[in-house]
PDB file of C-alpha atoms and ligand atoms in Angstrom:
ATOM      1  CA  UNK S1271    -242.952  37.135 144.755  1.00 44.00           C
ATOM      2  CA  UNK S1272    -246.075  39.170 145.608  1.00 44.00           C
ATOM      3  CA  UNK S1273    -249.529  38.060 144.489  1.00 45.00           C
ATOM      4  CA  UNK S1274    -249.752  40.888 141.952  1.00 45.00           C
ATOM      5  CA  UNK S1275    -246.374  40.066 140.405  1.00 46.00           C
ATOM      6  CA  UNK S1276    -247.312  36.390 140.168  1.00 47.00           C
ATOM      7  CA  UNK S1277    -250.560  37.330 138.433  1.00 49.00           C
ATOM      8  CA  UNK S1278    -248.741  39.652 136.038  1.00 48.00           C
ATOM      9  CA  UNK S1279    -246.347  36.813 135.200  1.00 50.00           C
ATOM     10  CA  UNK S1280    -249.251  34.523 134.418  1.00 53.00           C
ATOM     11  CA  UNK S1281    -250.737  37.071 132.046  1.00 60.00           C
ATOM     12  CA  UNK S1282    -247.465  37.874 130.275  1.00 65.00           C
ATOM     13  CA  UNK S1283    -246.194  34.357 129.551  1.00 75.00           C
ATOM     14  CA  UNK S1284    -248.349  32.245 127.261  1.00 86.00           C
ATOM     15  CA  UNK S1285    -249.363  28.696 128.056  1.00 93.00           C
ATOM     16  CA  UNK S1286    -246.768  26.247 126.729  1.00 96.00           C
ATOM     17  CA  UNK S1287    -247.637  24.270 123.597  1.00 98.00           C
ATOM     18  CA  UNK S1288    -246.671  20.836 122.348  1.00 98.00           C
ATOM     19  CA  UNK S1289    -246.610  19.903 118.671  1.00 98.00           C
ATOM     20  CA  UNK S1290    -247.812  16.362 117.892  1.00 98.00           C
ATOM     21  CA  UNK S1291    -246.348  15.414 114.524  1.00 98.00           C
ATOM     22  CA  UNK S1292    -245.254  12.540 112.330  1.00 98.00           C
ATOM     23  CA  UNK S1293    -247.167   9.459 111.252  1.00 97.00           C
ATOM     24  CA  UNK S1294    -250.518  10.654 112.651  1.00 98.00           C
ATOM     25  CA  UNK S1295    -253.970  11.013 111.076  1.00 98.00           C
ATOM     26  CA  UNK S1296    -254.651  14.047 113.277  1.00 98.00           C
ATOM     27  CA  UNK S1297    -251.412  15.979 113.947  1.00 98.00           C
ATOM     28  CA  UNK S1298    -252.033  18.892 116.282  1.00 98.00           C
ATOM     29  CA  UNK S1299    -250.693  21.561 118.560  1.00 98.00           C
ATOM     30  CA  UNK S1300    -251.838  21.105 122.156  1.00 97.00           C
ATOM     31  CA  UNK S1301    -251.691  23.626 124.962  1.00 96.00           C
ATOM     32  CA  UNK S1302    -251.010  22.350 128.489  1.00 96.00           C
ATOM     33  CA  UNK S1303    -254.575  23.514 129.201  1.00 96.00           C
ATOM     34  CA  UNK S1304    -255.857  20.860 126.757  1.00 97.00           C
ATOM     35  CA  UNK S1305    -254.240  17.923 128.582  1.00 98.00           C
ATOM     36  CA  UNK S1306    -256.668  17.689 131.537  1.00 97.00           C
ATOM     37  CA  UNK S1307    -259.323  16.655 128.964  1.00 98.00           C
ATOM     38  CA  UNK S1308    -257.935  13.096 129.117  1.00 98.00           C
ATOM     39  CA  UNK S1309    -258.308  10.879 132.220  1.00 98.00           C
ATOM     40  CA  UNK S1310    -255.780  12.051 134.806  1.00 98.00           C
ATOM     41  CA  UNK S1311    -253.320   9.702 136.477  1.00 98.00           C
ATOM     42  CA  UNK S1312    -250.959  10.210 139.385  1.00 98.00           C
ATOM     43  CA  UNK S1313    -247.422   8.911 139.872  1.00 98.00           C
ATOM     44  CA  UNK S1314    -245.084   9.262 142.839  1.00 98.00           C
ATOM     45  CA  UNK S1315    -241.621   8.636 141.419  1.00 98.00           C
ATOM     46  CA  UNK S1316    -238.036   8.490 142.632  1.00 98.00           C
ATOM     47  CA  UNK S1317    -235.193   8.745 140.174  1.00 98.00           C
ATOM     48  CA  UNK S1318    -231.478   9.138 140.344  1.00 98.00           C
ATOM     49  CA  UNK S1319    -229.463  11.764 138.560  1.00 96.00           C
ATOM     50  CA  UNK S1320    -225.743  11.351 137.993  1.00 92.00           C
ATOM     51  CA  UNK S1321    -225.151  14.983 138.994  1.00 94.00           C
ATOM     52  CA  UNK S1322    -227.866  15.862 141.533  1.00 93.00           C
ATOM     53  CA  UNK S1323    -228.575  12.553 143.300  1.00 97.00           C
ATOM     54  CA  UNK S1324    -231.970  11.026 144.092  1.00 98.00           C
ATOM     55  CA  UNK S1325    -235.118  13.098 143.535  1.00 97.00           C
ATOM     56  CA  UNK S1326    -238.710  12.373 144.636  1.00 98.00           C
ATOM     57  CA  UNK S1327    -241.682  13.973 142.883  1.00 98.00           C
ATOM     58  CA  UNK S1328    -245.421  13.506 142.527  1.00 98.00           C
ATOM     59  CA  UNK S1329    -246.796  14.102 139.046  1.00 98.00           C
ATOM     60  CA  UNK S1330    -250.303  14.169 137.565  1.00 98.00           C
ATOM     61  CA  UNK S1331    -251.425  14.142 133.939  1.00 98.00           C
ATOM     62  CA  UNK S1332    -252.790  11.998 131.130  1.00 98.00           C
ATOM     63  CA  UNK S1333    -251.138   8.840 129.862  1.00 98.00           C
ATOM     64  CA  UNK S1334    -248.890   9.541 126.872  1.00 98.00           C
ATOM     65  CA  UNK S1335    -250.554   6.533 125.230  1.00 98.00           C
ATOM     66  CA  UNK S1336    -254.069   8.028 125.516  1.00 98.00           C
ATOM     67  CA  UNK S1337    -253.037  11.369 124.025  1.00 98.00           C
ATOM     68  CA  UNK S1338    -251.146   9.810 121.110  1.00 98.00           C
ATOM     69  CA  UNK S1339    -253.837   7.234 120.349  1.00 97.00           C
ATOM     70  CA  UNK S1340    -256.353  10.073 119.873  1.00 98.00           C
ATOM     71  CA  UNK S1341    -253.977  11.671 117.347  1.00 98.00           C
ATOM     72  CA  UNK S1342    -254.447   8.591 115.123  1.00 97.00           C
ATOM     73  CA  UNK S1343    -251.079   6.828 114.788  1.00 98.00           C
ATOM     74  CA  UNK S1344    -250.716   5.231 111.349  1.00 96.00           C
ATOM     75  CA  UNK S1345    -251.149   1.602 112.256  1.00 95.00           C
ATOM     76  CA  UNK S1346    -254.140  -0.702 111.973  1.00 91.00           C
ATOM     77  CA  UNK S1347    -255.343  -0.876 115.591  1.00 85.00           C
ATOM     78  CA  UNK S1348    -256.776  -4.350 115.001  1.00 89.00           C
ATOM     79  CA  UNK S1349    -253.333  -5.737 114.036  1.00 91.00           C
ATOM     80  CA  UNK S1350    -251.140  -5.750 117.109  1.00 93.00           C
ATOM     81  CA  UNK S1351    -247.999  -6.627 115.134  1.00 93.00           C
ATOM     82  CA  UNK S1352    -248.247  -3.363 113.140  1.00 92.00           C
ATOM     83  CA  UNK S1353    -247.650  -1.314 116.286  1.00 95.00           C
ATOM     84  CA  UNK S1354    -244.243  -2.877 116.935  1.00 95.00           C
ATOM     85  CA  UNK S1355    -242.573  -0.763 114.223  1.00 94.00           C
ATOM     86  CA  UNK S1356    -243.570   2.565 115.773  1.00 97.00           C
ATOM     87  CA  UNK S1357    -241.261   4.941 117.610  1.00 97.00           C
ATOM     88  CA  UNK S1358    -242.050   8.029 119.687  1.00 98.00           C
ATOM     89  CA  UNK S1359    -239.548  10.890 119.882  1.00 98.00           C
ATOM     90  CA  UNK S1360    -240.100  13.300 122.801  1.00 98.00           C
ATOM     91  CA  UNK S1361    -238.233  16.629 122.759  1.00 98.00           C
ATOM     92  CA  UNK S1362    -237.799  19.385 125.309  1.00 98.00           C
ATOM     93  CA  UNK S1363    -237.538  23.064 124.392  1.00 98.00           C
ATOM     94  CA  UNK S1364    -233.787  22.883 125.191  1.00 98.00           C
ATOM     95  CA  UNK S1365    -233.277  20.123 122.603  1.00 98.00           C
ATOM     96  CA  UNK S1366    -232.938  17.230 125.087  1.00 98.00           C
ATOM     97  CA  UNK S1367    -234.787  14.314 123.524  1.00 98.00           C
ATOM     98  CA  UNK S1368    -235.341  10.594 123.857  1.00 98.00           C
ATOM     99  CA  UNK S1369    -236.975   7.785 121.920  1.00 98.00           C
ATOM    100  CA  UNK S1370    -239.577   5.367 123.236  1.00 98.00           C
ATOM    101  CA  UNK S1371    -241.013   2.452 121.327  1.00 98.00           C
ATOM    102  CA  UNK S1372    -244.782   2.381 120.896  1.00 98.00           C
ATOM    103  CA  UNK S1373    -244.813  -1.124 122.355  1.00 98.00           C
ATOM    104  CA  UNK S1374    -243.207   0.194 125.563  1.00 98.00           C
ATOM    105  CA  UNK S1375    -246.380   2.170 126.444  1.00 98.00           C
ATOM    106  CA  UNK S1376    -248.941  -0.043 124.694  1.00 98.00           C
ATOM    107  CA  UNK S1377    -251.350  -1.819 127.125  1.00 97.00           C
ATOM    108  CA  UNK S1378    -250.928  -5.031 125.076  1.00 96.00           C
ATOM    109  CA  UNK S1379    -247.110  -4.994 125.388  1.00 98.00           C
ATOM    110  CA  UNK S1380    -244.877  -3.135 127.875  1.00 98.00           C
ATOM    111  CA  UNK S1381    -247.789  -1.316 129.570  1.00 98.00           C
ATOM    112  CA  UNK S1382    -245.470   1.350 131.021  1.00 98.00           C
ATOM    113  CA  UNK S1383    -247.730   3.997 132.650  1.00 98.00           C
ATOM    114  CA  UNK S1384    -245.855   6.901 131.086  1.00 99.00           C
ATOM    115  CA  UNK S1385    -247.419  10.300 131.841  1.00 98.00           C
ATOM    116  CA  UNK S1386    -247.431  13.607 130.076  1.00 98.00           C
ATOM    117  CA  UNK S1387    -247.479  15.432 133.402  1.00 98.00           C
ATOM    118  CA  UNK S1388    -249.265  18.757 133.841  1.00 98.00           C
ATOM    119  CA  UNK S1389    -248.378  19.156 137.530  1.00 98.00           C
ATOM    120  CA  UNK S1390    -245.215  18.480 139.545  1.00 98.00           C
ATOM    121  CA  UNK S1391    -245.536  18.400 143.339  1.00 98.00           C
ATOM    122  CA  UNK S1392    -248.936  20.155 143.012  1.00 98.00           C
ATOM    123  CA  UNK S1393    -247.500  22.993 140.923  1.00 98.00           C
ATOM    124  CA  UNK S1394    -248.907  23.488 137.416  1.00 98.00           C
ATOM    125  CA  UNK S1395    -246.606  23.111 134.420  1.00 98.00           C
ATOM    126  CA  UNK S1396    -248.777  25.460 132.329  1.00 96.00           C
ATOM    127  CA  UNK S1397    -245.928  27.727 131.349  1.00 96.00           C
ATOM    128  CA  UNK S1398    -242.939  25.387 131.634  1.00 97.00           C
ATOM    129  CA  UNK S1399    -244.608  22.752 129.445  1.00 98.00           C
ATOM    130  CA  UNK S1400    -245.462  19.137 130.284  1.00 98.00           C
ATOM    131  CA  UNK S1401    -242.949  16.673 131.669  1.00 98.00           C
ATOM    132  CA  UNK S1402    -242.473  13.053 130.636  1.00 99.00           C
ATOM    133  CA  UNK S1403    -242.802  10.716 133.628  1.00 99.00           C
ATOM    134  CA  UNK S1404    -241.572   7.117 133.456  1.00 98.00           C
ATOM    135  CA  UNK S1405    -242.227   5.432 136.801  1.00 98.00           C
ATOM    136  CA  UNK S1406    -240.262   2.396 135.580  1.00 98.00           C
ATOM    137  CA  UNK S1407    -237.024   4.314 135.002  1.00 98.00           C
ATOM    138  CA  UNK S1408    -234.348   4.183 137.720  1.00 98.00           C
ATOM    139  CA  UNK S1409    -232.532   7.143 136.151  1.00 98.00           C
ATOM    140  CA  UNK S1410    -233.963  10.638 135.679  1.00 98.00           C
ATOM    141  CA  UNK S1411    -232.652  11.334 132.192  1.00 98.00           C
ATOM    142  CA  UNK S1412    -235.835  10.431 130.287  1.00 98.00           C
ATOM    143  CA  UNK S1413    -238.030  12.586 132.565  1.00 98.00           C
ATOM    144  CA  UNK S1414    -237.926  15.282 129.896  1.00 98.00           C
ATOM    145  CA  UNK S1415    -239.226  18.646 131.097  1.00 98.00           C
ATOM    146  CA  UNK S1416    -240.549  21.519 129.017  1.00 98.00           C
ATOM    147  CA  UNK S1417    -241.748  19.197 126.240  1.00 98.00           C
ATOM    148  CA  UNK S1418    -242.462  21.138 123.050  1.00 98.00           C
ATOM    149  CA  UNK S1419    -242.687  18.354 120.449  1.00 98.00           C
ATOM    150  CA  UNK S1420    -243.631  14.693 120.203  1.00 98.00           C
ATOM    151  CA  UNK S1421    -243.111  12.877 116.932  1.00 98.00           C
ATOM    152  CA  UNK S1422    -244.517   9.458 116.076  1.00 98.00           C
ATOM    153  CA  UNK S1423    -242.529   7.540 113.468  1.00 97.00           C
ATOM    154  CA  UNK S1424    -243.786   4.481 111.591  1.00 93.00           C
ATOM    155  CA  UNK S1425    -240.291   3.045 111.533  1.00 83.00           C
ATOM    156  CA  UNK S1426    -238.135   1.498 108.848  1.00 76.00           C
ATOM    157  CA  UNK S1427    -239.382   1.116 105.271  1.00 74.00           C
ATOM    158  CA  UNK S1428    -240.489  -2.390 104.344  1.00 73.00           C
ATOM    159  CA  UNK S1429    -237.302  -2.919 102.284  1.00 81.00           C
ATOM    160  CA  UNK S1430    -234.565  -2.476 104.889  1.00 79.00           C
TER     161      UNK S1430
HETATM  162  N1  MTE L2723    -235.688  19.263 128.872  1.00 82.48           N
HETATM  163  C1  MTE L2723    -234.840  18.569 129.640  1.00 82.48           C
HETATM  164  N2  MTE L2723    -235.344  17.646 130.486  1.00 82.48           N
HETATM  165  C2  MTE L2723    -234.519  16.938 131.279  1.00 82.48           C
HETATM  166  C3  MTE L2723    -233.129  17.123 131.256  1.00 82.48           C
HETATM  167  C4  MTE L2723    -232.615  18.099 130.346  1.00 82.48           C
HETATM  168  O1  MTE L2723    -231.396  18.343 130.235  1.00 82.48           O
HETATM  169  N3  MTE L2723    -233.510  18.802 129.581  1.00 82.48           N
HETATM  170  N4  MTE L2723    -232.317  16.378 132.079  1.00 82.48           N
HETATM  171  C5  MTE L2723    -232.852  15.112 132.571  1.00 82.48           C
HETATM  172  C6  MTE L2723    -232.097  14.568 133.698  1.00 82.48           C
HETATM  173  S1  MTE L2723    -230.525  14.026 133.334  1.00 82.48           S
HETATM  174  C7  MTE L2723    -232.639  14.416 134.964  1.00 82.48           C
HETATM  175  S2  MTE L2723    -231.814  13.598 136.172  1.00 82.48           S
HETATM  176  C8  MTE L2723    -233.976  14.952 135.277  1.00 82.48           C
HETATM  177  C9  MTE L2723    -233.954  15.811 136.527  1.00 82.48           C
HETATM  178  O2  MTE L2723    -233.087  16.870 136.247  1.00 82.48           O
HETATM  179  P1  MTE L2723    -233.101  18.220 137.112  1.00 82.48           P
HETATM  180  O3  MTE L2723    -232.426  17.870 138.382  1.00 82.48           O
HETATM  181  O4  MTE L2723    -232.298  19.161 136.269  1.00 82.48           O
HETATM  182  O5  MTE L2723    -234.521  18.610 137.269  1.00 82.48           O
HETATM  183  O6  MTE L2723    -234.479  15.742 134.229  1.00 82.48           O
HETATM  184  C10 MTE L2723    -234.326  15.179 132.967  1.00 82.48           C
HETATM  185  N5  MTE L2723    -235.068  16.000 132.075  1.00 82.48           N
HETATM  186 MO1   MO L2724    -229.588  13.357 135.252  1.00 82.48          MO
END
């Protein structure tokens, strides 16, 4: 593609947005351009796909944990046990979605350095939308691309 066509494409297609919803004090709608405001991390990952084999990619972006913590998840941060009930649903624009537990990414528990990547192999994801990166996963299926919604869920009611 020529430079001018690439520039025209940039102007015509809006920056992708992600809705942060659910059990949050500050639900919001973030553009990919907002994500570099958090500390940026880098991950070189390899994952296997059942259909396309092993892939290697380098991603950069904020920690999912940092972004969600700033949205005010509905637990008492001083009580570590409260966090164990919380779930995080991550959904791509095509409907592919997966659940993580809060404890999986919490620095006091699983400490998984899960990223909300804004670049893949030095290419920006401004228009495609951020990609979930789980360096601990052997399989590629949770590396959800084109994320358009993340929902935090406080879990089961007290009575179950
Ligand atoms: N939005 C979305 N993300 C997705 C998928 C998908 O179907 N939709 N497939 C997953 C799977 S199964 C793999 S292996 C990785 C890499 O898939 P790719 O080879 O299609 O990039 O993306 C993951 N992320
Ligand atoms: Mo896959």
